[in-house]
Short mmCIF file of N, CA, C and O in Angstrom, two decimals:
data_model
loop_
_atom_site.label_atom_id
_atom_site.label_comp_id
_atom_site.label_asym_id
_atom_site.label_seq_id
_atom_site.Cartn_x
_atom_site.Cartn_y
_atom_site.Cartn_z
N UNK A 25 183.60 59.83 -34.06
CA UNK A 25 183.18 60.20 -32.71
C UNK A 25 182.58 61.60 -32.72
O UNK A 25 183.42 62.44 -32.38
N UNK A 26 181.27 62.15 -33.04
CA UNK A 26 180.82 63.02 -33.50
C UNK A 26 180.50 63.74 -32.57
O UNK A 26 180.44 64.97 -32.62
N UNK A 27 180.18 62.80 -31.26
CA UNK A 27 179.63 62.97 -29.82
C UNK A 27 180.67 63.90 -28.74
O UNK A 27 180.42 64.44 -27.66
N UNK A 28 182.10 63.79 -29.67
CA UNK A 28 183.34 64.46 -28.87
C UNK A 28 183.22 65.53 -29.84
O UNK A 28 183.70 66.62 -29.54
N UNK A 29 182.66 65.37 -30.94
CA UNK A 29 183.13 66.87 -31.63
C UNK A 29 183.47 66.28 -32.83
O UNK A 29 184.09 65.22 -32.84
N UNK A 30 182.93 67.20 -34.45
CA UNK A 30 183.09 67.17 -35.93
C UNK A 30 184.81 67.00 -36.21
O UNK A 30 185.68 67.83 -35.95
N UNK A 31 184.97 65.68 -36.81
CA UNK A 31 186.34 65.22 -37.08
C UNK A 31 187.46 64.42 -36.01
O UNK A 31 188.64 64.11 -36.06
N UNK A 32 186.55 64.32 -35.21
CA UNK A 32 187.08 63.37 -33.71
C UNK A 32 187.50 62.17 -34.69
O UNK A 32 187.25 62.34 -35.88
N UNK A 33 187.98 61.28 -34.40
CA UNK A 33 188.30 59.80 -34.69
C UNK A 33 188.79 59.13 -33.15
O UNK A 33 189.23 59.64 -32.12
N UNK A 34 188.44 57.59 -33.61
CA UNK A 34 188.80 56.81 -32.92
C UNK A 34 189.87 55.74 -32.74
O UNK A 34 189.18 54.72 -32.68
N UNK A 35 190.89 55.45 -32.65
CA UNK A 35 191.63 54.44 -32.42
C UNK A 35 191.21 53.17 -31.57
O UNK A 35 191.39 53.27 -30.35
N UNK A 36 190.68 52.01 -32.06
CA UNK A 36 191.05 51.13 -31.06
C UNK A 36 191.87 49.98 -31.23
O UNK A 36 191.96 49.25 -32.22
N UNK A 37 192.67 49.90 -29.77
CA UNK A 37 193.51 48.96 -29.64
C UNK A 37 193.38 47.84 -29.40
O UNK A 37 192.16 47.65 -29.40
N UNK A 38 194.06 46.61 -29.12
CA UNK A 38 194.01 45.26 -27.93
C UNK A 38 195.05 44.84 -28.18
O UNK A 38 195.66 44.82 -29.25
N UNK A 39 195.43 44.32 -26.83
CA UNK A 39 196.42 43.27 -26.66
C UNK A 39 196.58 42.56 -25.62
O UNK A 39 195.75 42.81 -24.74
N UNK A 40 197.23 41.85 -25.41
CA UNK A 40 197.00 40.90 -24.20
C UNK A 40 196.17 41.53 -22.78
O UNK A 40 195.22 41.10 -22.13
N UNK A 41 196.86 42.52 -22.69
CA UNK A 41 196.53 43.12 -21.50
C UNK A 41 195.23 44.04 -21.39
O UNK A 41 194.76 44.24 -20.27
N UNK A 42 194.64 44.58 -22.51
CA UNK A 42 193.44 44.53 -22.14
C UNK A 42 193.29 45.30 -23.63
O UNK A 42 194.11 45.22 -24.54
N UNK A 43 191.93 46.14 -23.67
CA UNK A 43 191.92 47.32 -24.87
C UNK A 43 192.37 48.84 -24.53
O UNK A 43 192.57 49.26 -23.39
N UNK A 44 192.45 49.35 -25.34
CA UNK A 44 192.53 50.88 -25.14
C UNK A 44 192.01 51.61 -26.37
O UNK A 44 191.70 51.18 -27.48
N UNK A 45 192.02 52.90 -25.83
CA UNK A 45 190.86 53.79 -27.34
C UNK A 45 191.99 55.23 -26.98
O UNK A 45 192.35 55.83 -25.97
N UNK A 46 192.17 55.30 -28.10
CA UNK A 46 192.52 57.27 -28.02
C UNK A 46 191.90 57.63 -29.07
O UNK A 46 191.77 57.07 -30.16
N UNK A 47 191.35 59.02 -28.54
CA UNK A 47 190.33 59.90 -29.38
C UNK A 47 191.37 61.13 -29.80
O UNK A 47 192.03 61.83 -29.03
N UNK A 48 191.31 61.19 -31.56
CA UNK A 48 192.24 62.45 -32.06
C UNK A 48 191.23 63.01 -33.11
O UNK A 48 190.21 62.58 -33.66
N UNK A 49 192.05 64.30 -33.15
CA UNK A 49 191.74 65.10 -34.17
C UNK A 49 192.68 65.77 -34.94
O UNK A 49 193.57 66.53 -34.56
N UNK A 50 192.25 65.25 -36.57
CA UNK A 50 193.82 65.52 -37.03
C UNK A 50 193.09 66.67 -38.37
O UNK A 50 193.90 67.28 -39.07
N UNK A 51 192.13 66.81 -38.53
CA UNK A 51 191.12 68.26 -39.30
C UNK A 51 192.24 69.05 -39.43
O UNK A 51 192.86 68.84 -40.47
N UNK A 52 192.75 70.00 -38.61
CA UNK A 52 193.50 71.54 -38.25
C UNK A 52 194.46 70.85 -39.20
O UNK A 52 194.73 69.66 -39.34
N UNK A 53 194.88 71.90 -39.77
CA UNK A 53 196.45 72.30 -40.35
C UNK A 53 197.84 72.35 -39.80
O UNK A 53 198.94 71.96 -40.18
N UNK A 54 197.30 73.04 -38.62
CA UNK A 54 198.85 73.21 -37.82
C UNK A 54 199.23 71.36 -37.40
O UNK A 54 200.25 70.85 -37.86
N UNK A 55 198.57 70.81 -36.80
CA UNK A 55 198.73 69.87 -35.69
C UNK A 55 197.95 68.72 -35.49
O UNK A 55 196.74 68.92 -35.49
N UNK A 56 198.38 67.42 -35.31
CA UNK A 56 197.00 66.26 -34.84
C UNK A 56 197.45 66.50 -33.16
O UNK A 56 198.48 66.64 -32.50
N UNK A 57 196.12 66.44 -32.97
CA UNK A 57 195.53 66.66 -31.37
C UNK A 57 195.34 64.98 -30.65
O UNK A 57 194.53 64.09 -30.91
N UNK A 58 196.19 65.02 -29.91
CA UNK A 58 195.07 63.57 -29.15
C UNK A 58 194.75 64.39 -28.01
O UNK A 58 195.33 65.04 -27.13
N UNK A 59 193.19 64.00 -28.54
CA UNK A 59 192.04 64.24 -26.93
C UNK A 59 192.49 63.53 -25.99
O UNK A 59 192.68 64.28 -25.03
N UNK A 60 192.79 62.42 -25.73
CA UNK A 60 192.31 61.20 -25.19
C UNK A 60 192.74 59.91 -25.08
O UNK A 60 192.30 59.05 -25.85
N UNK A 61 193.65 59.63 -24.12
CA UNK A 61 194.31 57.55 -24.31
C UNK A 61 193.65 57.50 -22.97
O UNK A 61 193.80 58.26 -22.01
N UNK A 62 192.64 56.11 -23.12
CA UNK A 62 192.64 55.48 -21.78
C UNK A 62 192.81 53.82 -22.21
O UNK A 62 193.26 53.29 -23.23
N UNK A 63 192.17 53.23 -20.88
CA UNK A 63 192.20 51.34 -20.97
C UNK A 63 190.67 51.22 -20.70
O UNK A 63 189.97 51.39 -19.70
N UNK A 64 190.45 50.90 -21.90
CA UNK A 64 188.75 50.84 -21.98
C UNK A 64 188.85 49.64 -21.22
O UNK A 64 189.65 48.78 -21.60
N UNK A 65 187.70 49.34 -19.58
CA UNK A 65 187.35 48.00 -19.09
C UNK A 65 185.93 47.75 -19.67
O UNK A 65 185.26 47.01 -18.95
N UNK A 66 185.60 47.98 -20.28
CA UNK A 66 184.30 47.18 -20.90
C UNK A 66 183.90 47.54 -21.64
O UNK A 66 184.62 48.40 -22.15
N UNK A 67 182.58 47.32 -22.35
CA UNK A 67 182.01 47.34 -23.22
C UNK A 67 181.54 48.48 -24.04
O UNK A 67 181.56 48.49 -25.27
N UNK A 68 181.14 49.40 -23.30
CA UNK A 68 180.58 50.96 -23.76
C UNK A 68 181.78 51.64 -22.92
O UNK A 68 182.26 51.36 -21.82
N UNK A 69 182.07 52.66 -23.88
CA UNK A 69 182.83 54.07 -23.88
C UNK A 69 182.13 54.50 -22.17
O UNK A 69 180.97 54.67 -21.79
N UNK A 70 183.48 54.56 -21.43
CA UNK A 70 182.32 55.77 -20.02
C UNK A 70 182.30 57.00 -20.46
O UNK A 70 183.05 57.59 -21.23
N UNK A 71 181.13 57.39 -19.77
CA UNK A 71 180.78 59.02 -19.98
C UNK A 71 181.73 59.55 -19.43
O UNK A 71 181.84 60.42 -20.30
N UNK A 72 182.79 59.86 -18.51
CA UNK A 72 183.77 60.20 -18.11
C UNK A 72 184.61 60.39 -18.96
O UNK A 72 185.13 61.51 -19.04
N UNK A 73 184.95 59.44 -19.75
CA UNK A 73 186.13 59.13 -20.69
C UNK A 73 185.28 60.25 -22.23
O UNK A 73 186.08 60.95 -22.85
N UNK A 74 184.12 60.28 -22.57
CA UNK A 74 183.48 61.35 -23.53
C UNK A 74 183.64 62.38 -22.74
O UNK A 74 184.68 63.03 -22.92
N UNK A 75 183.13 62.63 -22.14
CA UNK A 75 183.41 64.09 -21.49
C UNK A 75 184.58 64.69 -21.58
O UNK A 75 184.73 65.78 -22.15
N UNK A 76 185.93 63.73 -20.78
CA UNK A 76 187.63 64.48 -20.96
C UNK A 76 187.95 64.22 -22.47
O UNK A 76 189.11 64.38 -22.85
N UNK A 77 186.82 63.76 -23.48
CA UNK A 77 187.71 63.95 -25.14
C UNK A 77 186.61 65.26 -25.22
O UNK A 77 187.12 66.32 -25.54
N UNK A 78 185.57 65.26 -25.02
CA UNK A 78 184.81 66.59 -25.75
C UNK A 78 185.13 67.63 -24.86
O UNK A 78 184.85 68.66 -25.47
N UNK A 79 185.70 68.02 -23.40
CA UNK A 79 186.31 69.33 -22.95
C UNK A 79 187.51 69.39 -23.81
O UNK A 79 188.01 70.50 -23.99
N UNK A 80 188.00 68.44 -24.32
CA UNK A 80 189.55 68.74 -24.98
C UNK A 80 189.00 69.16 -25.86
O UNK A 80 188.67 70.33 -25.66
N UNK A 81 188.67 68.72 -26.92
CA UNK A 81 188.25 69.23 -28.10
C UNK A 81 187.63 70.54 -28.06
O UNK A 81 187.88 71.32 -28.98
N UNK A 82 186.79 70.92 -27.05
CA UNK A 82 186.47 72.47 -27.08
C UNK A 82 187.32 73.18 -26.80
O UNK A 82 187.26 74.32 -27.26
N UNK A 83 188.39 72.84 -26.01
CA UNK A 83 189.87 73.56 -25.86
C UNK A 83 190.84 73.98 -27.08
O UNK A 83 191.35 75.06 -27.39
N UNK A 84 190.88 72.66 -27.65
CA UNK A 84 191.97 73.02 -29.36
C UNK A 84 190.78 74.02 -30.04
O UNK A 84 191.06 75.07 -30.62
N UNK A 85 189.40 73.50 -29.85
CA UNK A 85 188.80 74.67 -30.93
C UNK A 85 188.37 76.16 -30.64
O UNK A 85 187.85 76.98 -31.39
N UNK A 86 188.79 76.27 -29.14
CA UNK A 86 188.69 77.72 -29.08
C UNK A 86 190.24 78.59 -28.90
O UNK A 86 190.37 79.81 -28.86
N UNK A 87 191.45 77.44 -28.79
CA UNK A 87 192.65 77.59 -29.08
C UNK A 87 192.51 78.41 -30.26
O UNK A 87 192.45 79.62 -30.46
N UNK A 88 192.46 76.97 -31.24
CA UNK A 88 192.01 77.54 -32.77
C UNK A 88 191.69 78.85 -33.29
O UNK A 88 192.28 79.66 -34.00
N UNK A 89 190.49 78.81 -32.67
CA UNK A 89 189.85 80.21 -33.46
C UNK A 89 190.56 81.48 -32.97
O UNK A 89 190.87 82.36 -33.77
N UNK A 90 190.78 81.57 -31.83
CA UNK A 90 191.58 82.31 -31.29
C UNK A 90 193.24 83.40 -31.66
O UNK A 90 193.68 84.53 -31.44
N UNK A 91 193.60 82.25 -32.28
CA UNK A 91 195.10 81.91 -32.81
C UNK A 91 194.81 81.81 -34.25
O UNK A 91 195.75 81.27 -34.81
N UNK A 92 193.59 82.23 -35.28
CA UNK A 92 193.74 82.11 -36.85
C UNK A 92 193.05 83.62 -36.94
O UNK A 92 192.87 84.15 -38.04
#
């Protein structure tokens, strides 16, 4: 998920009840980060759902730099 940010990954799920995706980042040393659990309803990722993983991800990485 390059689009959330260098070293994003994706999880996807299913099960009866529908799919779901969480977006992590497990790069850093200290910690794996999840950006991101929702219940994907269709087909393409919403821009909503990229957006709240790539503000997260700019959050741990200015955490980051901050804090090394």
């Amino acid at each position: 998920m390059t689009e959330i940010g260098p070293g994003t990954v994706e999880i996807r799920l299913r099960d009866e009840v529908g799919s779901w995706r969480v977006f992590y980042l497990a790069r850093l040393d200290e910690a794996i980060y999840i950006l991101h659990c929702f219940n994907k309803k269709s087909q393409r990722t919403s821009g909503r759902d990229k957006a709240i993983g790539k503000s997260r991800y700019q959050a741990v990485m200015q955490h980051h730099r901050s804090h090394t």
